XYZ file of C-alpha atoms in Angstrom:
521
model
C -52.099 -66.319 -25.400
C -52.586 -63.003 -27.161
C -54.079 -60.006 -25.394
C -57.183 -60.032 -27.600
C -57.778 -63.776 -27.119
C -57.565 -63.541 -23.343
C -59.941 -60.589 -23.246
C -62.380 -62.368 -25.552
C -62.379 -65.439 -23.272
C -63.190 -63.219 -20.279
C -66.049 -61.604 -22.193
C -67.509 -64.995 -23.166
C -67.378 -66.178 -19.531
C -69.128 -62.977 -18.461
C -71.886 -63.281 -21.082
C -72.512 -66.960 -20.268
C -72.768 -66.159 -16.554
C -75.382 -63.458 -17.218
C -77.496 -65.803 -19.348
C -77.192 -68.592 -16.758
C -78.543 -66.269 -14.044
C -81.431 -65.391 -16.338
C -82.317 -69.074 -16.810
C -82.125 -69.658 -13.051
C -84.491 -66.737 -12.445
C -86.893 -68.152 -15.040
C -87.487 -71.196 -12.836
C -88.547 -68.921 -9.953
C -90.924 -66.699 -11.928
C -94.533 -67.853 -11.555
C -96.663 -64.710 -11.905
C -96.551 -61.028 -12.861
C -95.569 -59.990 -9.331
C -92.545 -62.315 -9.565
C -91.664 -61.077 -13.047
C -91.898 -57.373 -12.202
C -90.897 -57.318 -8.511
C -89.335 -60.679 -7.644
C -92.175 -61.553 -5.261
C -90.874 -58.877 -2.834
C -88.204 -61.287 -1.651
C -84.976 -59.362 -2.301
C -82.355 -59.564 0.435
C -80.521 -56.343 1.458
C -77.242 -57.221 -0.280
C -78.859 -57.918 -3.648
C -81.110 -54.866 -3.316
C -78.247 -52.511 -2.452
C -75.719 -53.731 -5.028
C -78.268 -54.052 -7.816
C -79.553 -50.524 -7.110
C -75.995 -49.204 -7.284
C -75.209 -51.020 -10.515
C -78.504 -49.942 -12.087
C -77.717 -46.374 -11.086
C -74.163 -46.154 -12.389
C -73.600 -46.771 -16.082
C -70.355 -46.397 -18.001
C -70.087 -42.877 -16.554
C -68.615 -44.270 -13.345
C -65.752 -46.112 -15.069
C -65.174 -43.786 -18.007
C -66.894 -40.402 -17.670
C -65.943 -39.584 -14.062
C -62.283 -40.737 -14.254
C -61.967 -38.884 -17.553
C -63.353 -35.634 -16.168
C -61.125 -35.853 -13.081
C -58.110 -36.687 -15.244
C -58.592 -33.508 -17.258
C -59.701 -31.012 -14.609
C -58.816 -32.340 -11.161
C -60.856 -33.011 -8.038
C -63.083 -30.026 -8.742
C -65.033 -32.448 -10.953
C -65.645 -34.666 -7.929
C -68.514 -32.576 -6.542
C -70.975 -34.553 -8.628
C -69.757 -37.758 -6.924
C -70.293 -36.079 -3.535
C -73.826 -35.064 -4.556
C -74.661 -38.550 -5.790
C -73.285 -40.241 -2.678
C -75.286 -37.980 -0.370
C -78.407 -38.365 -2.526
C -78.147 -42.149 -2.529
C -77.702 -42.285 1.255
C -80.678 -39.981 1.956
C -82.805 -41.875 -0.562
C -82.250 -45.178 1.243
C -83.013 -43.465 4.544
C -86.183 -41.469 3.801
C -87.660 -43.239 0.779
C -86.856 -46.948 0.994
C -88.581 -48.065 4.241
C -91.810 -46.195 3.677
C -92.007 -46.979 -0.062
C -91.649 -50.681 0.774
C -94.499 -50.544 3.303
C -96.730 -48.141 1.392
C -96.591 -50.047 -1.906
C -97.856 -53.077 -0.025
C -100.578 -51.093 1.749
C -101.634 -49.352 -1.475
C -103.192 -52.416 -3.142
C -99.852 -54.247 -3.402
C -98.556 -51.842 -6.082
C -95.695 -53.235 -8.179
C -94.730 -50.114 -10.174
C -94.128 -46.477 -9.241
C -97.077 -45.195 -11.351
C -99.452 -47.812 -9.920
C -98.317 -46.870 -6.409
C -99.058 -43.193 -7.029
C -102.463 -43.988 -8.514
C -103.417 -46.369 -5.687
C -101.978 -44.140 -2.971
C -104.025 -41.151 -4.176
C -107.160 -43.191 -4.978
C -107.155 -41.761 -8.478
C -110.286 -43.283 -10.031
C -109.612 -41.583 -13.385
C -106.263 -43.448 -13.702
C -104.785 -40.230 -15.150
C -101.834 -40.117 -12.703
C -100.951 -43.714 -13.411
C -101.320 -43.337 -17.169
C -99.321 -40.101 -17.481
C -96.557 -41.467 -15.243
C -96.443 -44.670 -17.290
C -96.204 -42.701 -20.541
C -93.360 -40.550 -19.156
C -91.461 -43.695 -18.206
C -92.109 -45.342 -21.573
C -90.915 -42.361 -23.626
C -87.836 -41.405 -21.614
C -86.654 -44.931 -20.877
C -87.006 -46.045 -24.488
C -84.418 -43.413 -25.361
C -82.405 -44.264 -22.254
C -82.263 -47.948 -23.236
C -81.271 -46.878 -26.724
C -78.351 -44.851 -25.368
C -77.122 -47.910 -23.475
C -77.150 -49.947 -26.650
C -75.179 -47.171 -28.363
C -72.657 -47.257 -25.514
C -72.336 -51.030 -25.875
C -71.659 -50.749 -29.598
C -69.073 -48.016 -29.065
C -67.424 -50.097 -26.330
C -66.805 -53.076 -28.642
C -65.769 -50.752 -31.446
C -63.176 -49.052 -29.200
C -61.904 -52.041 -27.216
C -61.851 -54.725 -29.930
C -62.127 -52.871 -33.230
C -65.446 -54.650 -33.827
C -68.117 -53.236 -36.108
C -70.340 -50.855 -34.116
C -73.596 -52.506 -35.194
C -72.343 -56.005 -34.370
C -71.248 -54.893 -30.902
C -74.558 -53.135 -30.316
C -76.566 -56.205 -31.340
C -74.394 -58.460 -29.151
C -74.945 -56.331 -26.046
C -78.635 -55.854 -26.790
C -79.129 -59.572 -27.446
C -77.618 -60.738 -24.149
C -79.396 -58.070 -22.070
C -82.750 -58.747 -23.726
C -82.323 -62.521 -23.325
C -81.822 -62.575 -19.564
C -84.350 -59.766 -18.978
C -86.930 -61.402 -21.224
C -86.527 -64.815 -19.610
C -85.826 -64.058 -15.954
C -87.550 -60.727 -15.310
C -86.856 -58.786 -12.124
C -84.947 -61.569 -10.355
C -82.592 -61.968 -13.305
C -82.052 -58.218 -13.547
C -81.438 -57.853 -9.805
C -79.036 -60.777 -9.465
C -77.096 -59.947 -12.628
C -76.911 -56.340 -11.435
C -75.510 -57.545 -8.106
C -72.784 -59.541 -9.866
C -72.094 -56.592 -12.141
C -71.945 -54.239 -9.162
C -69.313 -56.437 -7.520
C -67.335 -56.499 -10.773
C -67.490 -52.703 -11.061
C -66.299 -51.887 -7.552
C -63.622 -54.621 -7.644
C -62.195 -53.271 -10.887
C -62.325 -49.659 -9.670
C -60.365 -50.574 -6.539
C -57.905 -52.939 -8.263
C -56.836 -50.706 -11.153
C -55.520 -47.737 -9.101
C -54.010 -49.940 -6.370
C -51.994 -52.126 -8.764
C -51.039 -49.034 -10.752
C -49.521 -47.423 -7.651
C -47.137 -50.384 -7.291
C -46.319 -50.279 -11.010
C -45.380 -46.595 -10.742
C -43.263 -47.057 -7.626
C -45.392 -46.093 -4.655
C -47.605 -43.285 -3.419
C -44.697 -40.833 -3.303
C -44.038 -41.233 -7.022
C -47.756 -40.853 -7.747
C -47.852 -37.557 -5.823
C -44.703 -36.399 -7.621
C -46.181 -37.182 -11.037
C -49.535 -35.528 -10.353
C -47.889 -32.382 -8.958
C -45.620 -32.147 -11.998
C -48.564 -32.286 -14.398
C -51.188 -30.299 -12.463
C -50.201 -28.655 -9.148
C -53.823 -27.651 -8.516
C -55.236 -31.135 -9.096
C -56.198 -31.794 -5.473
C -57.846 -28.390 -4.985
C -61.630 -29.077 -4.758
C -62.519 -25.460 -5.556
C -59.970 -24.837 -8.298
C -61.716 -22.873 -11.036
C -65.160 -23.802 -9.702
C -68.071 -21.379 -9.407
C -70.746 -21.380 -6.735
C -73.397 -22.232 -9.338
C -71.224 -25.021 -10.702
C -70.788 -26.661 -7.293
C -74.505 -26.328 -6.487
C -75.367 -27.843 -9.866
C -73.052 -30.797 -9.235
C -74.425 -31.415 -5.749
C -77.989 -31.151 -7.127
C -77.457 -34.421 -9.006
C -78.289 -36.112 -5.711
C -81.890 -34.895 -5.974
C -82.401 -37.184 -8.943
C -82.390 -40.355 -6.852
C -85.845 -39.810 -5.383
C -87.477 -40.076 -8.798
C -85.533 -42.765 -10.677
C -87.987 -45.669 -11.205
C -85.268 -48.219 -12.034
C -83.561 -47.508 -8.692
C -86.432 -47.094 -6.244
C -88.155 -50.230 -7.557
C -85.495 -52.111 -5.537
C -86.929 -50.560 -2.379
C -90.332 -51.981 -3.255
C -88.854 -55.472 -3.667
C -87.180 -55.732 -0.250
C -88.334 -58.559 2.016
C -89.285 -56.029 4.676
C -88.942 -52.273 5.389
C -86.643 -53.011 8.329
C -83.994 -54.415 5.983
C -83.628 -51.039 4.274
C -81.225 -50.039 7.064
C -78.828 -52.887 6.256
C -79.179 -52.246 2.524
C -78.434 -48.547 3.070
C -75.123 -49.348 4.751
C -74.123 -51.795 2.025
C -75.166 -49.364 -0.708
C -73.275 -46.472 0.865
C -70.149 -48.604 1.203
C -70.397 -49.632 -2.448
C -70.857 -46.029 -3.532
C -67.945 -44.688 -1.476
C -65.499 -47.350 -2.683
C -66.663 -46.954 -6.299
C -66.292 -43.167 -6.310
C -62.940 -43.315 -4.518
C -61.811 -45.904 -7.058
C -62.847 -43.638 -9.931
C -60.956 -40.722 -8.350
C -57.956 -42.955 -7.716
C -57.958 -44.137 -11.329
C -57.726 -40.539 -12.540
C -55.001 -39.577 -10.053
C -52.825 -42.612 -10.719
C -53.537 -42.344 -14.453
C -51.938 -38.883 -14.573
C -48.802 -40.167 -12.860
C -48.695 -43.334 -14.984
C -48.840 -41.291 -18.175
C -46.255 -38.811 -16.874
C -43.712 -41.538 -16.091
C -44.486 -43.537 -19.246
C -45.891 -46.559 -17.375
C -49.105 -46.300 -19.395
C -49.580 -44.291 -22.588
C -52.782 -42.236 -22.561
C -53.046 -40.411 -25.919
C -54.311 -36.865 -26.166
C -58.095 -36.718 -26.330
C -58.576 -40.227 -24.887
C -58.889 -39.200 -21.243
C -62.189 -41.086 -20.886
C -60.327 -44.284 -21.758
C -57.905 -43.966 -18.838
C -59.505 -46.908 -17.012
C -59.486 -49.114 -20.133
C -55.890 -48.296 -21.060
C -54.560 -48.867 -17.542
C -56.428 -52.160 -17.216
C -55.142 -53.430 -20.571
C -51.547 -52.353 -19.889
C -51.065 -53.502 -16.306
C -52.943 -56.799 -16.060
C -52.674 -60.233 -17.767
C -54.954 -60.628 -20.781
C -57.796 -62.563 -19.089
C -57.755 -60.302 -16.021
C -57.728 -57.272 -18.324
C -60.723 -58.810 -20.059
C -62.644 -58.848 -16.802
C -61.633 -55.212 -16.252
C -63.206 -54.421 -19.616
C -66.194 -56.570 -18.696
C -66.698 -54.304 -15.680
C -67.372 -51.409 -18.065
C -69.762 -53.576 -20.031
C -71.377 -54.600 -16.738
C -71.981 -50.938 -15.899
C -73.673 -50.410 -19.257
C -75.724 -53.624 -19.233
C -76.892 -53.357 -15.626
C -78.421 -49.957 -16.321
C -79.992 -51.033 -19.621
C -81.588 -54.169 -18.147
C -83.072 -52.265 -15.207
C -84.487 -49.547 -17.443
C -85.814 -52.128 -19.869
C -87.723 -53.973 -17.156
C -89.173 -50.785 -15.662
C -90.333 -49.699 -19.112
C -91.931 -53.104 -19.650
C -93.708 -52.923 -16.299
C -95.019 -49.443 -17.145
C -96.436 -50.763 -20.428
C -98.154 -53.771 -18.819
C -99.169 -52.530 -15.402
C -99.895 -48.862 -16.077
C -100.506 -48.109 -19.750
C -102.369 -51.350 -20.521
C -104.527 -51.124 -17.397
C -104.975 -47.418 -18.004
C -106.697 -48.121 -21.320
C -108.141 -51.594 -20.758
C -110.547 -52.867 -18.116
C -109.676 -56.499 -18.818
C -107.671 -58.258 -16.097
C -104.693 -60.457 -16.905
C -104.062 -63.995 -15.698
C -100.699 -64.859 -14.128
C -99.467 -66.419 -17.385
C -101.009 -63.650 -19.472
C -99.314 -60.950 -17.391
C -95.882 -62.555 -17.730
C -96.391 -63.107 -21.473
C -97.417 -59.495 -22.043
C -94.450 -58.349 -19.940
C -92.054 -60.335 -22.116
C -93.686 -59.015 -25.288
C -93.246 -55.478 -23.918
C -89.553 -56.137 -23.195
C -89.047 -57.362 -26.738
C -91.020 -54.494 -28.303
C -89.208 -51.774 -26.346
C -85.878 -53.430 -27.130
C -86.583 -53.456 -30.861
C -87.713 -49.824 -30.792
C -84.641 -48.781 -28.795
C -82.363 -50.772 -31.126
C -83.802 -48.976 -34.164
C -82.891 -45.619 -32.603
C -79.460 -46.906 -31.550
C -78.700 -48.282 -35.011
C -78.291 -44.779 -36.416
C -76.331 -43.350 -33.446
C -78.285 -40.108 -33.675
C -77.012 -37.262 -31.522
C -80.571 -36.209 -30.636
C -81.014 -39.380 -28.579
C -77.810 -38.803 -26.632
C -78.698 -35.150 -26.063
C -82.104 -36.161 -24.713
C -80.609 -38.778 -22.398
C -78.149 -36.199 -21.024
C -80.978 -34.583 -19.094
C -83.212 -37.655 -18.607
C -81.846 -38.026 -15.061
C -83.067 -34.499 -14.362
C -86.383 -35.227 -16.071
C -87.150 -38.251 -13.912
C -85.776 -36.626 -10.787
C -87.895 -33.494 -11.169
C -91.057 -35.186 -12.467
C -91.226 -38.049 -9.961
C -88.895 -37.133 -7.075
C -91.028 -34.483 -5.313
C -94.219 -36.470 -5.912
C -92.808 -39.677 -4.438
C -91.514 -37.826 -1.366
C -94.805 -35.987 -0.829
C -96.814 -39.178 -1.353
C -94.773 -40.952 1.311
C -94.505 -38.184 3.887
C -97.530 -35.875 3.436
C -101.048 -37.238 3.723
C -102.679 -34.244 1.970
C -101.159 -34.831 -1.469
C -103.960 -35.123 -4.041
C -104.176 -36.699 -7.477
C -104.458 -33.266 -9.106
C -101.465 -32.012 -7.114
C -99.391 -35.011 -8.177
C -100.417 -34.685 -11.813
C -99.651 -30.950 -12.068
C -96.398 -31.447 -10.148
C -95.200 -34.197 -12.506
C -96.001 -32.149 -15.595
C -94.353 -29.039 -14.101
C -91.154 -30.914 -13.303
C -90.875 -32.424 -16.771
C -91.657 -29.153 -18.573
C -89.281 -27.020 -16.500
C -86.443 -29.498 -17.040
C -87.147 -29.488 -20.778
C -87.069 -25.699 -21.108
C -84.256 -25.081 -18.631
C -82.123 -27.811 -20.162
C -82.646 -26.363 -23.626
C -81.716 -22.769 -22.777
C -79.198 -23.473 -19.952
C -80.270 -20.419 -17.946
C -77.642 -19.108 -15.479
C -75.585 -22.256 -16.052
C -77.686 -24.002 -13.375
C -78.401 -27.717 -13.732
C -82.053 -28.069 -14.703
C -82.932 -30.601 -12.013
C -82.789 -27.975 -9.244
C -85.411 -25.534 -10.600
C -87.476 -28.446 -11.954
C -87.497 -30.262 -8.614
C -88.291 -27.159 -6.537
C -91.051 -25.870 -8.832
C -92.643 -29.321 -9.142
C -92.728 -29.637 -5.347
C -94.180 -26.135 -4.958
C -96.906 -26.661 -7.570
C -97.842 -30.081 -6.156
C -98.062 -28.601 -2.658
C -100.194 -25.567 -3.630
C -102.576 -27.491 -5.903
C -102.979 -30.213 -3.275
C -103.939 -27.662 -0.644
C -106.510 -26.209 -3.052
C -108.023 -29.584 -3.970
C -107.646 -31.522 -0.703
C -110.722 -33.222 0.735
C -110.454 -35.376 3.884
C -110.629 -39.089 3.069
C -110.701 -41.479 6.069
C -109.616 -44.420 3.908
C -106.523 -42.601 2.611
C -105.701 -41.437 6.142
C -106.007 -44.989 7.474
C -103.697 -46.315 4.740
C -101.189 -43.530 5.419
C -101.109 -44.357 9.135
C -100.781 -48.073 8.400
C -97.871 -47.449 6.007
C -96.101 -45.293 8.613
C -96.607 -47.987 11.259
C -95.174 -50.696 8.985
C -92.221 -48.589 7.800
C -89.999 -50.139 10.490
C -91.537 -53.600 10.324
C -89.657 -56.846 9.985
C -90.632 -59.884 7.939
C -92.981 -61.307 10.580
C -94.980 -58.085 10.863
C -95.157 -57.704 7.079
C -96.332 -61.296 6.638
C -98.862 -60.867 9.425
C -100.171 -57.730 7.733
C -100.595 -59.717 4.519
C -102.221 -62.606 6.371
C -99.288 -64.930 5.644
C -97.786 -67.360 8.171
C -94.919 -65.852 10.163
C -91.712 -67.540 11.277
C -92.781 -67.355 14.920
C -96.184 -68.772 13.970
C -94.521 -71.621 12.093
C -92.424 -72.454 15.155
C -95.563 -72.603 17.318
C -97.266 -74.915 14.819
C -94.220 -77.216 14.743
C -94.061 -77.253 18.541
C -97.756 -78.136 18.762
C -97.264 -80.919 16.214
C -94.346 -82.352 18.192
C -96.360 -82.179 21.406
C -99.260 -84.084 19.842
C -96.890 -86.679 18.419
C -95.648 -87.631 21.907
C -99.179 -88.394 23.198
C-alpha cells in the first residue's frame, strides 16, 4: 500500500466517523435548547475535551512546534499563559456561569445571559454582543476553511479550493444536522486524537533517533541555548505571551461548554481533565520541536529550510506506517475542524437567539427554532466560504487578533457579571465597546510591542466598573438572582433539578420505594 493511499484511507475513516456522530446527535435534538446547548446534559469528560479541542486549532500542532523549533523554549511562554488561563477559567467562571445561566431565564447564549442577568429591557447589550460574535466569528470560520484548504494542498497536493470545500462540507454537515451535541462529541474525539498524536510523535521519534541522550546531543549541537526560557526574550514579550491566558474568559465557543454541564459541581472534575489535556498537549508540542531538531540534525527526518511549521507533519509521515501517518495528519485536520464547528454553532446561536430576538418580538416554536438555527449555520458557512475562496490576507490579519478582541470585549464583562452584583447594562455595554475598540487600535499600531489583549482587557474592566458605579440602582430582583446563582454554584444534579422543579434521583428512589411498598399490600 502506498503512503498516499494509506493516508487517504485514514482520512475517509475520520470523515465518516464525524458524520456518523452528527447523525447520532440528530436523533437526540428535539428543541432549540438541545440544538444550541445539548439540553445542559454534557458530562465533564466531553465538556473538558471538547472545550480544549475547540480552543486549540492547527496552531497547537503546527504553529507552536514550528515557533519552538526555530527559536527555542522562549516561545513556550504563550503555552504557559494559555495553560494558566484555561485552569483559572474553569475554576472561577465555569461553576457560576453554569448556575447563573440557568437562574437568568435559562439563557443559552453568552449575549442572552448578559442581557437577562442585567435585566436589559432595551436588548441593546444582547444585540451588540450578538453582532460582535457574528462579525468576528464569520471571519474566524473563514480562516478555518482557509487552513483546511491549505492543509490538503500541502499534505496531498490537492487543489486548494477542493480541499477547502471538502473540509467545509463535512463540518457544516455534522454541525447542521446534530447541533451542539454533534459539535461537542466530535470535538471530544478530535481532542483525543490531537493529544494522542502529540504524545506519540515525539516519543516514537526518540526511539528512532537512538534515545534521549542522542536527542540532547543533537539539540545542543544545533542550538545550545534552546532550553533557555529567557533566551533573547524581553519583559514585554514575556508579559504579552502570558497575557494570552486572559482571552479565555471571553471566548464564546469555549465558555458555552460551561453552560452545558449537567451541574456546576461537575466543573471541578472537568477542570482536572481539561488541565491534564492541556499539559500533555503543550508538552507534546514542545517535545515535537525538540525531537524534530535532533531528527533533522541526524538525518532521521528531513525538514527543509522554511518548513519549520511542518515539523509535526513531516515526522508523522516519515516515522509511522501509512495508515497511522494518516491519522497523525487527521489530528491536524481535527484541530482545524473542531474549532470551526464550535465557532460556527456559536455564530448560529447568536443569529437566532440574540440578533433575531433583538429585532423581532415573535417567538419561535421548538421546530422553528431548530430550523432557523440550521439556516443560520448554512448562511454563515456560505458567507465564510466566499471569503475563504479568495484566501485574502485581510481575513487572516483580522483573525490574528480576534482572540484578543473577544477576550477584551467579553472577558471582563463576563467576570464582572458573575462576581459583582453592581454591574449595570450601561457598564457592560461601554465595557464591551471599549475592549473591542482598544484591541482594534492597539493591534493596528502595535504600541510598545505589547499584545493588545492586555490594555484592551484592563481598560474594558475599568470602564465597565466606573460606568456601573455611576449608573447603579439597587434592584431586589437582580440581587435575589445573584444570591441564588452563588448558592447554586456548587450544586450537584439533584439540587439543580430541584431548582428547576424537575424530579431528582433521590426523589425517584423514594417514589420507587413507595411503589414497591404498595405492591406488597
